[in-house]
CSV table of C-alpha atoms in Angstrom, one decimal:
chain,number,residue,atom,x,y,z
A,1,MET,CA,-32.3,12.4,-48.1
A,2,SER,CA,-35.7,12.3,-49.8
A,3,ASP,CA,-35.3,8.6,-50.6
A,4,PRO,CA,-32.8,6.5,-48.5
A,5,ASN,CA,-32.8,3.8,-51.2
A,6,TYR,CA,-31.1,6.1,-53.8
A,7,LEU,CA,-27.4,6.0,-54.4
A,8,VAL,CA,-26.6,9.7,-54.6
A,9,CYS,CA,-23.0,10.6,-55.6
A,10,TRP,CA,-21.4,14.1,-55.6
A,11,GLU,CA,-18.2,14.2,-57.6
A,12,ALA,CA,-15.5,16.9,-57.7
A,13,GLN,CA,-13.3,16.7,-60.7
A,14,PHE,CA,-10.4,17.4,-58.3
A,15,GLY,CA,-10.7,16.9,-54.6
A,16,ASP,CA,-9.8,20.4,-53.7
A,17,PHE,CA,-13.1,21.6,-55.3
A,18,HIS,CA,-14.8,20.7,-52.0
A,19,ASN,CA,-13.0,23.5,-50.2
A,20,ASN,CA,-15.9,25.9,-50.5
A,21,ALA,CA,-18.3,23.2,-49.4
A,22,GLN,CA,-16.5,22.7,-46.1
A,23,CYS,CA,-19.2,24.5,-44.1
A,24,ILE,CA,-21.9,22.2,-45.5
A,25,ILE,CA,-19.7,19.1,-44.7
A,26,ASP,CA,-19.2,20.3,-41.1
A,27,GLN,CA,-22.8,21.4,-40.6
A,28,PHE,CA,-24.8,18.6,-42.3
A,29,ILE,CA,-22.8,15.7,-43.5
A,30,SER,CA,-20.4,14.7,-40.7
A,31,SER,CA,-22.9,15.7,-38.0
A,32,GLY,CA,-26.2,15.0,-39.7
A,33,GLN,CA,-27.3,12.0,-37.7
A,34,GLU,CA,-26.2,13.2,-34.2
A,35,LYS,CA,-27.3,16.8,-34.6
A,36,TRP,CA,-30.3,16.6,-37.0
A,37,VAL,CA,-31.4,13.0,-36.4
A,38,ARG,CA,-31.2,12.4,-40.1
A,39,GLN,CA,-29.3,9.6,-41.8
A,40,SER,CA,-27.7,10.3,-45.2
A,41,GLY,CA,-26.1,7.9,-47.6
A,42,LEU,CA,-24.4,10.6,-49.7
A,43,VAL,CA,-21.3,9.5,-51.5
A,44,MET,CA,-18.6,12.1,-52.1
A,45,LEU,CA,-16.2,11.2,-54.9
A,46,LEU,CA,-13.1,13.3,-54.4
A,47,PRO,CA,-10.3,12.2,-56.8
A,48,HIS,CA,-7.0,12.3,-54.8
A,49,GLY,CA,-4.5,13.6,-57.3
A,50,TYR,CA,-0.9,13.4,-56.2
A,51,GLU,CA,0.1,13.1,-59.8
A,52,GLY,CA,2.2,16.2,-60.4
A,53,MET,CA,-0.8,18.5,-61.0
A,54,GLY,CA,0.3,21.1,-58.5
A,55,PRO,CA,-1.1,22.3,-55.2
A,56,GLU,CA,-4.6,23.1,-56.4
A,57,HIS,CA,-5.3,19.6,-57.8
A,58,SER,CA,-3.3,17.3,-55.5
A,59,SER,CA,-5.3,16.8,-52.3
A,60,ALA,CA,-8.9,16.2,-51.3
A,61,ARG,CA,-7.9,17.1,-47.8
A,62,LEU,CA,-8.1,13.6,-46.4
A,63,GLU,CA,-7.1,14.8,-43.0
A,64,ARG,CA,-10.1,17.1,-42.7
A,65,PHE,CA,-12.6,14.3,-43.1
A,66,LEU,CA,-10.7,12.0,-40.8
A,67,GLN,CA,-10.7,14.7,-38.1
A,68,LEU,CA,-14.5,14.8,-38.4
A,69,CYS,CA,-14.7,11.0,-37.7
A,70,SER,CA,-16.1,10.4,-34.2
A,71,ASP,CA,-14.3,7.2,-33.3
A,72,ASP,CA,-12.0,7.1,-30.3
A,73,ALA,CA,-8.3,6.3,-31.1
A,74,ASP,CA,-7.5,5.1,-27.6
A,75,CYS,CA,-10.5,2.8,-27.2
A,76,GLN,CA,-9.5,-0.9,-27.5
A,77,PRO,CA,-12.4,-2.4,-29.6
A,78,ASP,CA,-13.6,-6.0,-29.3
A,79,ILE,CA,-11.9,-7.4,-32.4
A,80,ASP,CA,-13.0,-10.9,-31.5
A,81,ASN,CA,-16.6,-9.9,-31.9
A,82,PRO,CA,-17.9,-11.7,-35.1
A,83,ALA,CA,-20.1,-8.6,-35.8
A,84,PHE,CA,-17.2,-6.2,-35.4
A,85,GLU,CA,-17.2,-4.8,-39.0
A,86,TYR,CA,-21.0,-4.3,-38.8
A,87,ASP,CA,-20.9,-2.7,-35.4
A,88,GLN,CA,-18.2,-0.3,-36.5
A,89,LEU,CA,-20.2,0.9,-39.4
A,90,TYR,CA,-23.3,1.2,-37.4
A,91,SER,CA,-21.7,3.4,-34.7
A,92,CYS,CA,-19.6,5.6,-36.9
A,93,ASN,CA,-20.7,9.0,-38.3
A,94,MET,CA,-19.2,8.5,-41.7
A,95,GLN,CA,-16.8,6.3,-43.7
A,96,VAL,CA,-13.6,7.3,-45.5
A,97,ILE,CA,-12.1,4.9,-48.1
A,98,ASN,CA,-9.3,5.0,-50.6
A,99,CYS,CA,-9.7,2.0,-53.0
A,100,THR,CA,-7.0,0.6,-55.2
A,101,THR,CA,-9.0,-2.0,-57.2
A,102,PRO,CA,-12.2,-1.7,-59.4
A,103,SER,CA,-13.8,-4.6,-57.5
A,104,ASN,CA,-13.3,-3.0,-54.1
A,105,TYR,CA,-14.8,0.3,-55.4
A,106,PHE,CA,-17.8,-1.6,-56.8
A,107,HIS,CA,-18.3,-3.5,-53.5
A,108,ALA,CA,-18.0,-0.2,-51.5
A,109,LEU,CA,-20.8,1.3,-53.5
A,110,ARG,CA,-22.9,-1.9,-53.3
A,111,ARG,CA,-22.4,-2.0,-49.6
A,112,GLN,CA,-23.5,1.6,-49.3
A,113,VAL,CA,-26.9,0.6,-50.7
A,114,LYS,CA,-27.4,-2.9,-49.3
A,115,LYS,CA,-26.7,-2.2,-45.6
A,116,PRO,CA,-29.8,-1.5,-43.6
A,117,PHE,CA,-28.7,1.9,-42.4
A,118,ARG,CA,-27.2,5.0,-44.1
A,119,LYS,CA,-23.8,6.7,-43.4
A,120,PRO,CA,-22.0,9.2,-45.6
A,121,LEU,CA,-19.2,7.7,-47.7
A,122,ILE,CA,-16.1,9.7,-48.6
A,123,VAL,CA,-14.1,8.2,-51.5
A,124,MET,CA,-10.6,9.3,-52.2
A,125,THR,CA,-9.8,7.2,-55.3
A,126,PRO,CA,-7.5,9.1,-57.7
A,127,LYS,CA,-8.1,9.6,-61.4
A,128,SER,CA,-4.8,8.0,-62.5
A,129,LEU,CA,-6.1,4.5,-61.5
A,130,LEU,CA,-8.7,4.7,-64.2
A,131,ARG,CA,-5.9,4.1,-66.7
A,132,HIS,CA,-3.3,2.3,-64.6
A,133,PRO,CA,-2.5,-1.1,-66.1
A,134,GLU,CA,-2.1,-2.8,-62.7
A,135,ALA,CA,-5.4,-1.4,-61.3
A,136,LYS,CA,-7.6,-4.2,-62.5
A,137,SER,CA,-9.8,-7.0,-61.0
A,138,LYS,CA,-10.7,-10.4,-62.2
A,139,PHE,CA,-14.4,-11.0,-62.9
A,140,SER,CA,-14.4,-13.6,-60.1
A,141,TYR,CA,-13.9,-10.8,-57.6
A,142,PHE,CA,-17.4,-9.6,-58.4
A,143,ASP,CA,-19.0,-13.0,-58.0
A,144,GLU,CA,-21.5,-14.1,-55.4
A,145,GLY,CA,-19.8,-14.4,-52.0
A,146,THR,CA,-17.3,-11.6,-52.7
A,147,HIS,CA,-17.4,-8.4,-50.6
A,148,PHE,CA,-15.6,-5.1,-49.8
A,149,LEU,CA,-12.1,-5.6,-48.4
A,150,ARG,CA,-11.3,-3.1,-45.7
A,151,LEU,CA,-7.6,-4.1,-45.9
A,152,ILE,CA,-5.8,-6.0,-48.6
A,153,PRO,CA,-3.0,-8.0,-47.0
A,154,ASP,CA,0.3,-8.7,-48.7
A,155,SER,CA,0.2,-11.9,-50.7
A,156,THR,CA,3.8,-11.9,-51.9
A,157,ALA,CA,6.0,-11.8,-48.8
A,158,ARG,CA,6.4,-15.0,-46.7
A,159,GLU,CA,5.0,-14.9,-43.2
A,160,GLY,CA,7.3,-15.1,-40.2
A,161,GLU,CA,10.8,-13.9,-39.3
A,162,GLY,CA,12.0,-13.4,-42.9
A,163,VAL,CA,10.1,-10.2,-43.4
A,164,LYS,CA,12.2,-7.2,-42.1
A,165,ARG,CA,9.6,-4.5,-42.8
A,166,ILE,CA,5.9,-4.2,-43.2
A,167,VAL,CA,4.7,-1.2,-45.2
A,168,PHE,CA,1.2,0.1,-44.6
A,169,CYS,CA,-0.2,2.5,-47.1
A,170,SER,CA,-3.5,3.6,-48.6
A,171,GLY,CA,-4.4,4.5,-52.2
A,172,LYS,CA,-2.5,4.6,-55.5
A,173,VAL,CA,1.0,5.0,-53.9
A,174,TYR,CA,0.7,1.2,-53.4
A,175,TYR,CA,1.4,0.6,-57.1
A,176,GLU,CA,4.6,2.8,-57.0
A,177,LEU,CA,5.7,1.0,-53.9
A,178,ALA,CA,5.0,-2.5,-55.4
A,179,LYS,CA,7.0,-1.5,-58.5
A,180,GLN,CA,10.0,-0.3,-56.5
A,181,ARG,CA,9.9,-3.4,-54.3
A,182,GLU,CA,10.2,-5.5,-57.4
A,183,LEU,CA,13.0,-3.5,-58.9
A,184,ALA,CA,14.9,-3.8,-55.6
A,185,GLY,CA,14.2,-7.5,-55.3
A,186,LEU,CA,12.7,-7.2,-51.9
A,187,GLN,CA,9.5,-9.2,-52.4
A,188,GLU,CA,10.5,-11.7,-49.6
A,189,SER,CA,11.8,-9.2,-47.0
A,190,VAL,CA,9.2,-6.4,-47.3
A,191,ALA,CA,5.5,-6.8,-47.1
A,192,ILE,CA,3.0,-4.1,-48.3
A,193,SER,CA,-0.5,-4.0,-47.0
A,194,ARG,CA,-3.2,-1.6,-48.3
A,195,VAL,CA,-5.6,0.0,-45.9
A,196,GLU,CA,-8.6,0.5,-48.1
A,197,GLN,CA,-11.0,1.7,-45.4
A,198,VAL,CA,-9.2,4.3,-43.4
A,199,SER,CA,-12.2,5.1,-41.2
A,200,PRO,CA,-13.7,3.3,-39.3
A,201,PHE,CA,-10.1,2.0,-38.8
A,202,PRO,CA,-9.9,-1.8,-39.4
A,203,HIS,CA,-8.3,-2.6,-36.0
A,204,ASP,CA,-9.0,-6.4,-36.4
A,205,LEU,CA,-7.3,-6.7,-39.8
A,206,VAL,CA,-4.3,-4.5,-38.9
A,207,HIS,CA,-3.8,-6.6,-35.7
A,208,ARG,CA,-3.9,-9.8,-37.8
A,209,GLU,CA,-1.5,-8.4,-40.3
A,210,LEU,CA,1.0,-7.3,-37.6
A,211,ALA,CA,0.8,-10.8,-36.1
A,212,ARG,CA,1.8,-12.3,-39.4
A,213,PHE,CA,5.1,-10.5,-39.3
A,214,PRO,CA,6.1,-10.4,-35.6
A,215,ALA,CA,9.7,-9.2,-36.1
A,216,ALA,CA,9.1,-6.7,-38.9
A,217,ASP,CA,9.7,-3.0,-38.7
A,218,VAL,CA,6.4,-1.1,-39.1
A,219,VAL,CA,6.1,2.0,-41.3
A,220,TRP,CA,3.3,4.1,-42.7
A,221,VAL,CA,3.9,5.6,-46.2
A,222,GLN,CA,1.8,8.4,-47.6
A,223,GLU,CA,2.2,11.0,-50.3
A,224,GLU,CA,0.8,13.9,-48.4
A,225,PRO,CA,3.0,16.1,-46.1
A,226,LYS,CA,3.4,14.9,-42.6
A,227,ASN,CA,0.9,17.4,-41.1
A,228,MET,CA,-1.8,16.3,-43.6
A,229,GLY,CA,-3.1,13.0,-45.0
A,230,ALA,CA,-3.9,10.0,-42.8
A,231,TRP,CA,-0.8,9.9,-40.6
A,232,SER,CA,-2.2,11.8,-37.5
A,233,TYR,CA,-5.3,9.6,-37.7
A,234,VAL,CA,-3.7,6.2,-38.1
A,235,GLN,CA,-0.7,6.6,-35.8
A,236,PRO,CA,-2.5,6.2,-32.5
A,237,ARG,CA,-4.8,3.5,-34.0
A,238,PHE,CA,-1.9,1.3,-35.0
A,239,PHE,CA,-0.7,1.6,-31.4
A,240,THR,CA,-4.1,0.6,-30.1
A,241,ALA,CA,-4.5,-2.2,-32.7
A,242,SER,CA,-1.2,-3.8,-31.6
A,243,HIS,CA,-2.1,-3.6,-27.9
A,244,SER,CA,0.5,-0.9,-27.4
A,245,GLN,CA,3.3,-3.2,-28.7
A,246,ARG,CA,4.2,-1.8,-32.2
A,247,HIS,CA,5.0,1.8,-33.1
A,248,PRO,CA,4.7,2.7,-36.8
A,249,ARG,CA,7.2,5.0,-38.3
A,250,TYR,CA,6.3,7.8,-40.8
A,251,ILE,CA,7.7,7.9,-44.3
A,252,GLY,CA,6.5,10.6,-46.6
A,253,ARG,CA,6.8,14.3,-47.4
A,254,PRO,CA,7.9,16.6,-44.5
A,255,PRO,CA,5.4,19.1,-42.9
A,256,SER,CA,4.4,21.8,-45.4
A,257,ALA,CA,2.1,24.9,-45.5
A,258,THR,CA,1.0,23.8,-49.0
A,259,VAL,CA,-0.5,20.5,-50.0
A,260,ALA,CA,1.9,19.9,-52.8
A,261,ALA,CA,4.9,21.4,-54.7
A,262,GLY,CA,4.0,23.7,-57.6
A,263,ASN,CA,7.0,22.5,-59.6
A,264,LYS,CA,6.9,19.3,-61.5
A,265,ALA,CA,10.6,18.6,-61.0
A,266,VAL,CA,10.3,19.1,-57.2
A,267,TYR,CA,7.2,16.9,-57.1
A,268,LYS,CA,9.0,14.1,-58.9
A,269,HIS,CA,12.0,14.3,-56.6
A,270,GLU,CA,9.8,14.2,-53.5
A,271,GLN,CA,7.9,11.2,-54.9
A,272,GLU,CA,11.0,9.3,-55.7
A,273,THR,CA,12.5,10.0,-52.3
A,274,LEU,CA,9.5,8.7,-50.3
A,275,VAL,CA,9.1,5.6,-52.5
A,276,GLN,CA,12.8,4.7,-52.1
A,277,GLY,CA,12.7,5.6,-48.4
A,278,ALA,CA,10.1,2.9,-47.9
A,279,PHE,CA,12.7,0.2,-48.7
A,280,SER,CA,15.8,1.6,-47.1
A,281,LEU,CA,16.2,-1.2,-44.6
């Protein structure tokens, strides 16, 4: 906080390493502006590792950060306001993102410095995307006029009645879903949309994406157990974004006392089940 123009990043090699910093997060980071009247632009890099590494290296406890976000799930925002994105960022207490492309990660950090106010930024991007052959961006995505994408819409499925299901997800599970969709030959009947900024929730973009596929079944897919991850945060906000018309359905691991299985074979079976379940029309 000594110089608001600095880009200060705190990285945990695995997301669970922030567990013992929870009291600092609660006391100073999530509540800093409201309680202490101090803005902070701290970036917390917490690699989100659902990659078979076991319970101690699988989760950055996304649900804890989302629970600390102060936006109202039942409040219908003015999505027609041209300054909606700016106003959301200005009024929130912190941002939580889960990027899937290098360009979006770059723009998130650039936005963090360029905007005229400071808010903490929580980044959930996992380590495996550093080496993933599909996690790449064209140089043109960094050119003048490009910006951070709060939601990356589906560019494969055709709009209209032909799409039977729209899958919303966040983070690296997108690449597994996209691969499974291709193997199943469902590119034209299943759309996959990536929520890159989980909080503040992109009501306007979700509303627009739902309108593109009016007859589609809506599901939320996540790797975390049902009592963890983003599900409890996004569920009521999807309902609000659709003006109480569309109810998302959950696809993922069942509720659990631990963040992940400690057995590689069990993890692999769970992962295959949830990815395949996303396309069982």
